[in-house]
Coordinates of N, CA, C and O in Angstrom, one line a residue:
X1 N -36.4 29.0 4.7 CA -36.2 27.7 4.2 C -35.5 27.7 2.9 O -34.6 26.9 2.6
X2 N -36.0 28.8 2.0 CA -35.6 28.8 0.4 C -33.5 28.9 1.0 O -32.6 28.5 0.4
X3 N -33.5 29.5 1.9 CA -31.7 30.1 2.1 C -31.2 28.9 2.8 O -30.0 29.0 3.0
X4 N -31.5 28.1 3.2 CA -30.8 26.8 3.5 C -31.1 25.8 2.4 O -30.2 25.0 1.9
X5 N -32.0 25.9 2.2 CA -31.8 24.7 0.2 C -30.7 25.1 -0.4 O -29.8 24.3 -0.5
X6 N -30.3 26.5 -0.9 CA -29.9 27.5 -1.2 C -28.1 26.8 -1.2 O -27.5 26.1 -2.0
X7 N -27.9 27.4 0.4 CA -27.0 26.7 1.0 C -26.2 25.3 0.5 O -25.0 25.2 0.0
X8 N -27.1 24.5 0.7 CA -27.2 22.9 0.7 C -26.5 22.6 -1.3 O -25.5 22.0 -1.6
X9 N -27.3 23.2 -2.0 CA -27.3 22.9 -3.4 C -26.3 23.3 -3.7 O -25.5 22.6 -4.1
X10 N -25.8 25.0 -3.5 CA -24.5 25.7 -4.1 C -23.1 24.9 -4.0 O -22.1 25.0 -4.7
X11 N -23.2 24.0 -3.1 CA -21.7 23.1 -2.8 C -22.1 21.6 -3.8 O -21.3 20.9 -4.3
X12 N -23.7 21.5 -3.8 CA -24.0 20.0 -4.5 C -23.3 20.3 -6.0 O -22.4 19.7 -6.5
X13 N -23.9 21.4 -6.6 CA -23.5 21.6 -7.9 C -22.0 21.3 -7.9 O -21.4 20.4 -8.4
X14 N -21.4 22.9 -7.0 CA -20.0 23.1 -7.8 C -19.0 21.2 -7.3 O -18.1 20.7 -8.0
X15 N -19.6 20.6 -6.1 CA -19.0 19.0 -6.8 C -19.5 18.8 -8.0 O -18.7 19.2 -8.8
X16 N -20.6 18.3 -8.6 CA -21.1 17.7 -9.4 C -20.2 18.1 -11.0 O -19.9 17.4 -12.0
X17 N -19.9 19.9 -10.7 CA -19.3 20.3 -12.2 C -17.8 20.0 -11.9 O -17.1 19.5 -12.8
X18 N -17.1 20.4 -10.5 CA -15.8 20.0 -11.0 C -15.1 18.9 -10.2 O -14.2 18.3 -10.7
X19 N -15.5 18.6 -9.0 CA -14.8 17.7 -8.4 C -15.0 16.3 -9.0 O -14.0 15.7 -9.3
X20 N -16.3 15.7 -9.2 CA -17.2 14.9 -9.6 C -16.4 14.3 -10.6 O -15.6 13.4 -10.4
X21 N -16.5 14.9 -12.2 CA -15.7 14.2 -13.1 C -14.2 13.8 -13.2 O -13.7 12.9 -13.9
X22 N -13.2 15.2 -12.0 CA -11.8 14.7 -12.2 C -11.9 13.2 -10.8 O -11.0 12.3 -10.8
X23 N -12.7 13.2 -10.1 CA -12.8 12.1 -9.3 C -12.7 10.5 -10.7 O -12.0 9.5 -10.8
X24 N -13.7 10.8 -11.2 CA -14.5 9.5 -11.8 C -13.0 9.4 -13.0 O -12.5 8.3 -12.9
X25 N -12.3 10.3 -14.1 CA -11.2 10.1 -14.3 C -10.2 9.7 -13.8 O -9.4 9.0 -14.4
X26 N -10.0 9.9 -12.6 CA -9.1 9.3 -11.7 C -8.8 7.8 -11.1 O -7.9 6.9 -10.9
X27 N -10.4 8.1 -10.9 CA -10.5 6.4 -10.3 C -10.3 5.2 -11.6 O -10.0 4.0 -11.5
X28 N -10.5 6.0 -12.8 CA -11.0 4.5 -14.0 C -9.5 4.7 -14.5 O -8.9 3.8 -15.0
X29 N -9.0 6.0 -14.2 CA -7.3 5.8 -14.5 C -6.4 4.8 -14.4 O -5.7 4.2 -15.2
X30 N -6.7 4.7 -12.7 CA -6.4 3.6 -11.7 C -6.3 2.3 -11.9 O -5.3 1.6 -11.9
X31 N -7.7 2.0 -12.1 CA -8.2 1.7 -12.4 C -7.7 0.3 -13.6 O -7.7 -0.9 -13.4
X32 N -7.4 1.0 -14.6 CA -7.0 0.4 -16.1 C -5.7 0.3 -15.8 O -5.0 -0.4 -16.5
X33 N -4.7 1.2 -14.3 CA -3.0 0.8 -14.4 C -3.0 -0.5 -13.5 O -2.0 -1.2 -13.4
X34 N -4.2 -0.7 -12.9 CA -3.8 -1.7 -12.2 C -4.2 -3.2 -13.0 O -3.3 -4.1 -12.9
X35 N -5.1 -3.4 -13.5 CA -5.9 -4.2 -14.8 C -4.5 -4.3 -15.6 O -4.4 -5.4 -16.1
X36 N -3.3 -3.4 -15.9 CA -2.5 -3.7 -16.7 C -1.2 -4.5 -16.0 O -0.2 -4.9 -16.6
X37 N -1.3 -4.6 -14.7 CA 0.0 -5.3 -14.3 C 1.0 -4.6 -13.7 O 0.9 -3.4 -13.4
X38 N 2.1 -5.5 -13.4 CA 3.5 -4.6 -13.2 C 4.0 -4.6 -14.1 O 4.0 -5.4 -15.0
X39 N 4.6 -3.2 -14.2 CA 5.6 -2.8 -15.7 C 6.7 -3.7 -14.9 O 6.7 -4.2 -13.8
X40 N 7.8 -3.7 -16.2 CA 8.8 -4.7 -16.6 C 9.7 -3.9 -14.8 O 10.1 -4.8 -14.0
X41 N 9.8 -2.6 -14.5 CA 10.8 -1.8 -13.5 C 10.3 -2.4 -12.0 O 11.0 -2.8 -11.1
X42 N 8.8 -2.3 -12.2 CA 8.4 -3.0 -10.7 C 8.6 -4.5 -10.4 O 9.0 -4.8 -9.3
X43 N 8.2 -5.4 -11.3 CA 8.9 -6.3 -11.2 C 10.2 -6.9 -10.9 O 10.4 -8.0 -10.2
X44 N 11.0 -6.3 -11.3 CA 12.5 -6.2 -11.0 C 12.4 -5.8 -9.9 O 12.5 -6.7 -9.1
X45 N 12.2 -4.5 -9.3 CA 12.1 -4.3 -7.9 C 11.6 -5.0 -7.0 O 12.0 -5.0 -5.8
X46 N 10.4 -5.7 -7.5 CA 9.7 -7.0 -6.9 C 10.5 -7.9 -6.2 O 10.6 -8.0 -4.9
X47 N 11.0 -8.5 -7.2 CA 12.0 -9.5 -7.1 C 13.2 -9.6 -6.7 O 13.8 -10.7 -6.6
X48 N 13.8 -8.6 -6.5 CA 15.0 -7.8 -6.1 C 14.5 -7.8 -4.1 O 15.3 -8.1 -3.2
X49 N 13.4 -7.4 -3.9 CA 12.9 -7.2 -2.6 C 12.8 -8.8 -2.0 O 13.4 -9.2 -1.0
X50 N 11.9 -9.5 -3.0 CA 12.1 -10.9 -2.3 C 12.9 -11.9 -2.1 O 12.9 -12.9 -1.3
X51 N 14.2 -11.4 -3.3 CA 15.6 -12.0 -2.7 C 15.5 -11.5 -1.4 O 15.0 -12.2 -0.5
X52 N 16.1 -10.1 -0.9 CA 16.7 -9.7 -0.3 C 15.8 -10.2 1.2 O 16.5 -10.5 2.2
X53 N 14.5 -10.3 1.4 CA 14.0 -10.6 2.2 C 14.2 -12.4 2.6 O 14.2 -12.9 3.7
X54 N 14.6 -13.3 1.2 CA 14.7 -14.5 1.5 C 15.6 -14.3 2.5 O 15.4 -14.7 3.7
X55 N 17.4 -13.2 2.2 CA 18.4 -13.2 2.5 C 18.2 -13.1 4.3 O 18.6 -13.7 5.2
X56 N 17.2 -11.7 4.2 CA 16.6 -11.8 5.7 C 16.4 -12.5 6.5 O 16.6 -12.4 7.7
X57 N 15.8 -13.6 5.9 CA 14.7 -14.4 6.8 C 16.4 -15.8 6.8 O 16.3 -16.4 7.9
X58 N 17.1 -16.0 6.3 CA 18.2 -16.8 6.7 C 19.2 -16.5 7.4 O 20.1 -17.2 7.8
X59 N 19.0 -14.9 7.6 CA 20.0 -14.4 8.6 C 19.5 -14.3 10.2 O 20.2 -14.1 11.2
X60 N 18.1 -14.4 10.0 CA 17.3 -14.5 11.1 C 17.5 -16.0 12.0 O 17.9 -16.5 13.1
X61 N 17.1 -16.4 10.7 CA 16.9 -18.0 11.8 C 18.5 -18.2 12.6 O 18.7 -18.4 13.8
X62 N 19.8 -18.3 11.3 CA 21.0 -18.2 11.8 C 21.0 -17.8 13.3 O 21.3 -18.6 14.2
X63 N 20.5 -16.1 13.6 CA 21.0 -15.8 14.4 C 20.0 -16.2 15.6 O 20.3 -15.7 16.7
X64 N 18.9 -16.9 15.6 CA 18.0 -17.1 16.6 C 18.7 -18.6 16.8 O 18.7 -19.1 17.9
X65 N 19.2 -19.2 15.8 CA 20.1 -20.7 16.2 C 20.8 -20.1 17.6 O 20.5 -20.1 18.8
X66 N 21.9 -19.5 17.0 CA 23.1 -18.6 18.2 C 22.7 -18.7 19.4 O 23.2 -19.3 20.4
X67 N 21.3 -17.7 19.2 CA 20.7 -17.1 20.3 C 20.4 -18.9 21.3 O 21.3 -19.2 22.1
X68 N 19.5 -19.7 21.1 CA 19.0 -20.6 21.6 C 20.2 -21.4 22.1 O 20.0 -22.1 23.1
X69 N 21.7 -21.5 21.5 CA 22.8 -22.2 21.6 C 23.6 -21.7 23.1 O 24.0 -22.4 24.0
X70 N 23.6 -19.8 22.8 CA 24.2 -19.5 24.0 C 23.1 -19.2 25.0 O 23.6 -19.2 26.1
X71 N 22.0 -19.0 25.1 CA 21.4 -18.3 25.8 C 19.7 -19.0 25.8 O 18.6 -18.6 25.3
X72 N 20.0 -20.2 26.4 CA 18.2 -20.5 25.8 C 17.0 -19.8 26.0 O 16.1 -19.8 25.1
X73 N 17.0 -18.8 27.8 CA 15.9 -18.3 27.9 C 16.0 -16.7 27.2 O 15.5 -15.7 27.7
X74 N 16.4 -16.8 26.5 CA 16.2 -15.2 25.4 C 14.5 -15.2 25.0 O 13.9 -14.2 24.8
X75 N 14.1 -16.2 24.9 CA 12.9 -16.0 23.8 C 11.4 -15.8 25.2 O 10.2 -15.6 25.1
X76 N 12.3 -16.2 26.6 CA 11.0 -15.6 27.7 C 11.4 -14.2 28.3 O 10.7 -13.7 29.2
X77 N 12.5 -13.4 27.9 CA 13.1 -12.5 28.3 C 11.6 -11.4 27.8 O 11.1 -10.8 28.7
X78 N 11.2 -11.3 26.7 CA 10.5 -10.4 26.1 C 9.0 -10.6 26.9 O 8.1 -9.8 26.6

């Protein structure tokens, strides 16, 4: 009995001394970068993505116009 407690505890500790605190640093790291926002770089990239997706979504419909003009039954094809 005493060699399976044994067992059991030797792994509780070595978490408790080293995994444990770089865990709890880690998380409140995180933590405080997310609480701080986007830096000025992600933003920009932000915004840069959701042009390019407006640009998407206008190139889309365009080409689903086309589609419906030459070809109506495209959209039961799938």
């Amino acid at each position: 009995m005493e060699g399976v407690i044994g067992i059991i505890v030797a792994p509780i500790i070595i978490f408790m001394i080293f995994v444990a605190p770089i865990w709890l640093i880690m998380h409140y790291r995180s933590k405080k970068q997310v609480a701080q926002g986007l830096s000025e770089e992600e933003f920009a990239a932000l915004t840069e993505l959701a042009k390019k997706a407006e640009v998407m979504s206008e190139r889309i419909q365009t080409l689903e116009a086309l589609l419906d003009a030459e070809a109506p039954q495209w959209r039961n094809r799938a």
